[in-house]
Structures are given as structure tokens and as C-alpha cells.
Amino acid sequence: MAAPRSIVILTGAGISAESGIDTFRSAGGLWEQHRVEDVATPEGFARNPDLVLNFYDMRRAALAAVEPNPAHRALARLEREFAGELLLITQNVDDLHERGGSGQVLHMHGELKSALCQSCETRSPWHGTMIERPPCPVCRAPTLRPDVVWFGEMPYQMGRIYQALETCDLFVSIGTSGAVYPAAGFVQEARAAGSRTLELNLEPSEGSRMFHETRLGPASVVVPEWVDEVLGS
Ligand SMILES: [Zn+2]
């Protein structure tokens, strides 16, 4: 195939899991002690805000104990050295892409290190806790919530994402389950627009049959190999 000129990449939990992030589907850890409807829905937050704020305070603090892996660093190298257009979209709310060196990351499900004010709707960088109801840096109201897209809420920047999917010539999905919409539908969007589609995953996903090609293996191995291939080194 010809060298791609415009690439859209979607990363999911699989790339963070290798860094030791406690993911939604992993056994043990924070998620196993909570029900999704309690900690990842607007209704759960309305019911028990302390539980939800504490849950995300713990997840935010846990980021200090994990490091980006070779897959994150390879994607940062791709951003630096690829001559064409690149859009890196992640479903992950951690900061491992940024700490791995990526400068432009579209967090479609929000970020742990960001606060969303329910009064003025401003998103502010956030590194501390929220359980004590700190004031919003912009409007001073004590109405901050985690800037994380919960079930039933609209992911960020969908217009920009669909526009990029329509014009890319290569779509690459890395470490995603292919089970959560709307991200699970990106491969069909890209294919319908005529681009090649590649899946890099630890094991076949629910969406594997939708891709032109699937390469199986740990992200820390298959992602650097693919980046080397694209950069011709
Ligand atoms: Zn505010």
C-alpha cells in the first residue's frame, strides 16, 4: 500500500493497561469495588457526589504511580516525525500520552486531570482533589465535577473526529474493545470514506472483523513496530 498522508489513531484501555492503569475491565482495584452506574453516570453523581468525587480523586492520585510505556512513546515519536496529518484520539482519561511526549491529544472521554464547573461550564486543569468542594478557578462557585464523560453523556469533539475520519487515508485502532459506541463505529466511518483500517490489539476484539488488517500482540511491541514501518526506519 502507498504511504499514508493522513492518519487518525484511536487508543483505548489496552494501551494504558500495560502501564498498570486500573481499567474498567481489569480484575482487582478500584473499579471492581464500585458499580459503573454509581461512579460513571450523572445519576450516580446526583445520588452520592461524595462517593463519585472520592473515586475520581483516587484515580487521579493513582496516576502518580504509573509511567507511559513504549507504545505511548512511539506515538509521540510519530507525532514529531510524521510529515503528514495526524490526529490522536484517546478514550483514556489518564495523562500517559502527554507524559509519553504527545503534544496534541484529543481526549474524547475527558481527563482525570481536568475539572468541569457545573456553574460556568469551564474546563480547568486540575491536579488536586475535589472532595472538599474547592472553588472553580474561573467563577469561584464550589461546583466542580470530574471532567470525565459518563455513560449517557456526549463525548467531546465528535464533529472534529468525524470530519477527520472522512478525510484520513489510514485509521488505526489501538487497544480498544470495539464494544463502546460511538468509538466502536469509527472503523465503519473510516471505511465508508475509503480509508485503510488497521487494528493493533492484544487479542481479537468484537470489532476485529471490521478492519482490513489486525495485528495481535502487546501494544508496547506492536505499536513501536508499526510506527517504525510508517516512518520507514
Ligand atoms: Zn465555574
CSV table of C-alpha atoms and ligand atoms in Angstrom, one decimal:
chain,number,residue,atom,x,y,z
A,1,MET,CA,0.0,0.0,0.0
A,2,ALA,CA,1.0,3.6,-0.5
A,3,ALA,CA,2.5,5.5,2.4
A,4,PRO,CA,-0.3,7.2,4.3
A,5,ARG,CA,-0.6,11.0,4.2
A,6,SER,CA,-3.3,11.4,6.8
A,7,ILE,CA,-3.7,9.2,9.8
A,8,VAL,CA,-6.3,9.0,12.6
A,9,ILE,CA,-5.4,7.0,15.6
A,10,LEU,CA,-7.8,5.9,18.3
A,11,THR,CA,-6.4,4.5,21.6
A,12,GLY,CA,-8.3,2.7,24.3
A,13,ALA,CA,-7.8,1.0,27.6
A,14,GLY,CA,-5.4,-1.6,26.2
A,15,ILE,CA,-2.5,0.9,25.8
A,16,SER,CA,-2.9,2.1,29.4
A,17,ALA,CA,-3.4,-1.4,30.9
A,18,GLU,CA,0.2,-2.2,30.1
A,19,SER,CA,1.3,0.8,32.2
A,20,GLY,CA,-0.6,-0.7,35.1
A,21,ILE,CA,-3.6,1.6,34.9
A,22,ASP,CA,-6.6,0.2,36.7
A,23,THR,CA,-9.1,-0.1,33.8
A,24,PHE,CA,-12.8,-0.5,33.6
A,25,ARG,CA,-12.4,-4.2,32.6
A,26,SER,CA,-9.4,-5.2,34.7
A,27,ALA,CA,-9.8,-7.5,37.7
A,28,GLY,CA,-9.0,-6.1,41.1
A,29,GLY,CA,-8.5,-2.4,42.0
A,30,LEU,CA,-10.9,0.5,42.2
A,31,TRP,CA,-13.4,-0.4,39.5
A,32,GLU,CA,-14.1,-3.8,41.0
A,33,GLN,CA,-15.2,-2.2,44.3
A,34,HIS,CA,-17.8,0.0,42.6
A,35,ARG,CA,-20.7,-0.3,40.2
A,36,VAL,CA,-20.5,1.6,36.9
A,37,GLU,CA,-23.9,3.1,37.5
A,38,ASP,CA,-22.7,4.5,40.8
A,39,VAL,CA,-19.4,6.1,39.7
A,40,ALA,CA,-19.8,6.7,35.9
A,41,THR,CA,-23.2,8.2,35.4
A,42,PRO,CA,-24.8,11.6,36.0
A,43,GLU,CA,-27.5,9.9,38.1
A,44,GLY,CA,-24.8,8.2,40.3
A,45,PHE,CA,-23.2,11.6,40.9
A,46,ALA,CA,-26.5,13.2,41.8
A,47,ARG,CA,-27.3,10.4,44.2
A,48,ASN,CA,-23.9,10.3,46.0
A,49,PRO,CA,-21.5,13.1,45.0
A,50,ASP,CA,-19.0,12.3,47.8
A,51,LEU,CA,-18.6,8.7,46.6
A,52,VAL,CA,-18.0,9.9,43.0
A,53,LEU,CA,-15.7,12.7,43.9
A,54,ASN,CA,-13.6,10.4,46.1
A,55,PHE,CA,-13.5,7.7,43.4
A,56,TYR,CA,-12.0,10.2,40.8
A,57,ASP,CA,-9.7,11.8,43.4
A,58,MET,CA,-8.3,8.3,44.0
A,59,ARG,CA,-7.9,7.6,40.3
A,60,ARG,CA,-6.3,11.0,39.7
A,61,ALA,CA,-3.8,10.4,42.6
A,62,ALA,CA,-3.1,6.9,41.2
A,63,LEU,CA,-1.6,8.4,38.0
A,64,ALA,CA,1.5,9.3,40.0
A,65,ALA,CA,2.3,5.6,40.4
A,66,VAL,CA,2.3,4.7,36.6
A,67,GLU,CA,4.5,5.6,33.7
A,68,PRO,CA,4.0,5.8,30.0
A,69,ASN,CA,5.1,2.6,28.1
A,70,PRO,CA,6.9,2.2,24.7
A,71,ALA,CA,3.6,2.4,22.9
A,72,HIS,CA,2.9,5.9,24.2
A,73,ARG,CA,6.4,7.0,23.4
A,74,ALA,CA,6.2,5.5,19.9
A,75,LEU,CA,3.0,7.5,19.1
A,76,ALA,CA,4.8,10.7,20.4
A,77,ARG,CA,7.7,9.9,18.0
A,78,LEU,CA,5.2,9.5,15.2
A,79,GLU,CA,3.7,13.0,16.0
A,80,ARG,CA,7.2,14.5,15.9
A,81,GLU,CA,8.5,12.8,12.7
A,82,PHE,CA,5.4,12.0,10.5
A,83,ALA,CA,5.3,14.5,7.7
A,84,GLY,CA,1.5,14.1,7.0
A,85,GLU,CA,-1.5,14.9,9.1
A,86,LEU,CA,-2.1,13.1,12.3
A,87,LEU,CA,-5.0,13.1,14.8
A,88,LEU,CA,-4.5,11.1,18.0
A,89,ILE,CA,-7.8,10.4,19.7
A,90,THR,CA,-8.0,8.6,23.0
A,91,GLN,CA,-10.8,7.1,25.1
A,92,ASN,CA,-8.5,7.1,28.1
A,93,VAL,CA,-8.8,9.7,30.8
A,94,ASP,CA,-5.2,9.3,32.0
A,95,ASP,CA,-2.3,11.5,31.1
A,96,LEU,CA,0.1,8.9,29.8
A,97,HIS,CA,0.0,10.1,26.1
A,98,GLU,CA,1.1,13.6,27.3
A,99,ARG,CA,3.7,12.2,29.6
A,100,GLY,CA,5.0,10.0,26.8
A,101,GLY,CA,5.6,13.1,24.8
A,102,SER,CA,2.5,13.6,22.7
A,103,GLY,CA,1.6,17.3,22.3
A,104,GLN,CA,-1.8,17.1,20.7
A,105,VAL,CA,-4.2,14.5,22.2
A,106,LEU,CA,-8.0,14.6,21.8
A,107,HIS,CA,-9.5,13.1,25.0
A,108,MET,CA,-12.9,12.2,23.7
A,109,HIS,CA,-14.0,11.0,27.2
A,110,GLY,CA,-12.4,13.8,29.1
A,111,GLU,CA,-9.4,13.8,31.5
A,112,LEU,CA,-8.8,12.9,35.1
A,113,LYS,CA,-6.5,16.0,35.4
A,114,SER,CA,-9.3,18.4,34.4
A,115,ALA,CA,-12.2,19.8,36.3
A,116,LEU,CA,-15.6,20.8,34.8
A,117,CYS,CA,-17.5,23.5,36.5
A,118,GLN,CA,-21.2,22.8,36.6
A,119,SER,CA,-22.0,26.6,37.1
A,120,CYS,CA,-19.9,28.2,34.3
A,121,GLU,CA,-19.1,25.0,32.3
A,122,THR,CA,-15.4,26.0,32.1
A,123,ARG,CA,-12.9,23.1,32.0
A,124,SER,CA,-9.8,23.8,34.1
A,125,PRO,CA,-6.6,21.8,34.6
A,126,TRP,CA,-6.9,20.0,37.9
A,127,HIS,CA,-4.2,18.1,39.9
A,128,GLY,CA,-5.6,18.0,43.5
A,129,THR,CA,-8.7,16.7,45.0
A,130,MET,CA,-12.4,17.7,44.6
A,131,ILE,CA,-14.0,16.0,47.7
A,132,GLU,CA,-13.6,19.2,49.8
A,133,ARG,CA,-15.6,21.2,47.1
A,134,PRO,CA,-12.9,23.7,46.1
A,135,PRO,CA,-14.0,26.8,44.2
A,136,CYS,CA,-14.0,26.9,40.4
A,137,PRO,CA,-10.8,28.8,39.3
A,138,VAL,CA,-13.0,30.9,37.0
A,139,CYS,CA,-16.3,31.7,38.7
A,140,ARG,CA,-15.4,30.7,42.3
A,141,ALA,CA,-18.5,28.5,42.7
A,142,PRO,CA,-17.9,25.3,44.6
A,143,THR,CA,-19.4,23.3,41.8
A,144,LEU,CA,-16.6,21.3,40.2
A,145,ARG,CA,-17.0,17.8,39.0
A,146,PRO,CA,-14.6,15.4,37.3
A,147,ASP,CA,-14.2,16.4,33.6
A,148,VAL,CA,-14.9,12.8,32.5
A,149,VAL,CA,-17.6,11.8,30.1
A,150,TRP,CA,-20.0,9.5,31.9
A,151,PHE,CA,-22.4,6.9,30.4
A,152,GLY,CA,-25.3,8.8,28.9
A,153,GLU,CA,-23.2,11.9,28.2
A,154,MET,CA,-21.9,13.1,24.8
A,155,PRO,CA,-18.2,12.5,24.1
A,156,TYR,CA,-16.1,15.6,23.3
A,157,GLN,CA,-15.4,17.0,19.8
A,158,MET,CA,-17.4,14.4,17.8
A,159,GLY,CA,-17.7,16.9,14.9
A,160,ARG,CA,-14.0,17.2,14.6
A,161,ILE,CA,-13.5,13.5,14.9
A,162,TYR,CA,-16.0,12.6,12.1
A,163,GLN,CA,-14.5,15.2,9.9
A,164,ALA,CA,-11.0,13.7,10.4
A,165,LEU,CA,-12.4,10.1,9.8
A,166,GLU,CA,-13.9,11.3,6.5
A,167,THR,CA,-10.6,12.7,5.2
A,168,CYS,CA,-7.9,10.3,6.6
A,169,ASP,CA,-6.4,7.6,4.4
A,170,LEU,CA,-5.5,5.4,7.4
A,171,PHE,CA,-7.4,4.7,10.5
A,172,VAL,CA,-5.6,2.8,13.3
A,173,SER,CA,-7.3,1.5,16.4
A,174,ILE,CA,-5.0,0.6,19.3
A,175,GLY,CA,-6.1,-1.4,22.4
A,176,THR,CA,-9.8,-0.8,22.2
A,177,SER,CA,-12.5,-3.3,22.9
A,178,GLY,CA,-14.7,-2.3,19.9
A,179,ALA,CA,-17.6,-2.5,22.2
A,180,VAL,CA,-18.3,1.1,23.3
A,181,TYR,CA,-20.1,3.4,20.9
A,182,PRO,CA,-19.6,5.9,19.4
A,183,ALA,CA,-15.9,5.0,19.2
A,184,ALA,CA,-16.7,1.4,18.1
A,185,GLY,CA,-18.3,2.9,14.9
A,186,PHE,CA,-15.2,4.9,13.8
A,187,VAL,CA,-13.9,2.0,11.8
A,188,GLN,CA,-17.1,1.9,9.7
A,189,GLU,CA,-17.0,5.6,9.2
A,190,ALA,CA,-13.4,5.5,8.0
A,191,ARG,CA,-14.0,2.5,5.7
A,192,ALA,CA,-17.1,4.2,4.2
A,193,ALA,CA,-14.9,7.2,3.4
A,194,GLY,CA,-12.4,4.9,1.6
A,195,SER,CA,-9.5,4.7,4.1
A,196,ARG,CA,-7.5,1.7,5.1
A,197,THR,CA,-8.2,0.4,8.6
A,198,LEU,CA,-5.7,-1.3,10.9
A,199,GLU,CA,-6.3,-2.8,14.4
A,200,LEU,CA,-3.5,-3.3,16.9
A,201,ASN,CA,-4.7,-5.3,19.9
A,202,LEU,CA,-3.7,-7.8,22.4
A,203,GLU,CA,-6.5,-10.2,21.3
A,204,PRO,CA,-9.2,-10.1,18.7
A,205,SER,CA,-11.9,-7.6,19.6
A,206,GLU,CA,-15.6,-7.5,19.0
A,207,GLY,CA,-14.8,-5.2,16.1
A,208,SER,CA,-11.9,-7.0,14.5
A,209,ARG,CA,-13.8,-8.3,11.5
A,210,MET,CA,-14.5,-4.7,10.5
A,211,PHE,CA,-10.8,-3.9,9.9
A,212,HIS,CA,-8.8,-4.6,6.8
A,213,GLU,CA,-6.0,-5.9,8.9
A,214,THR,CA,-5.5,-6.9,12.6
A,215,ARG,CA,-2.1,-7.3,14.3
A,216,LEU,CA,-2.2,-9.0,17.6
A,217,GLY,CA,0.3,-8.5,20.5
A,218,PRO,CA,1.1,-6.3,23.4
A,219,ALA,CA,0.8,-2.6,22.5
A,220,SER,CA,4.3,-2.0,23.8
A,221,VAL,CA,5.6,-4.3,21.0
A,222,VAL,CA,3.2,-3.9,18.0
A,223,VAL,CA,2.8,-0.1,18.2
A,224,PRO,CA,6.5,0.7,18.0
A,225,GLU,CA,6.9,-1.8,15.2
A,226,TRP,CA,4.1,-0.2,13.3
A,227,VAL,CA,5.5,3.3,13.9
A,228,ASP,CA,8.9,2.2,12.6
A,229,GLU,CA,7.1,0.9,9.5
A,230,VAL,CA,5.2,4.2,8.8
A,231,LEU,CA,8.4,6.3,9.3
A,232,GLY,CA,10.4,3.9,7.2
A,233,SER,CA,13.1,3.2,9.7
B,1,ZN,ZN,-17.1,28.0,37.3
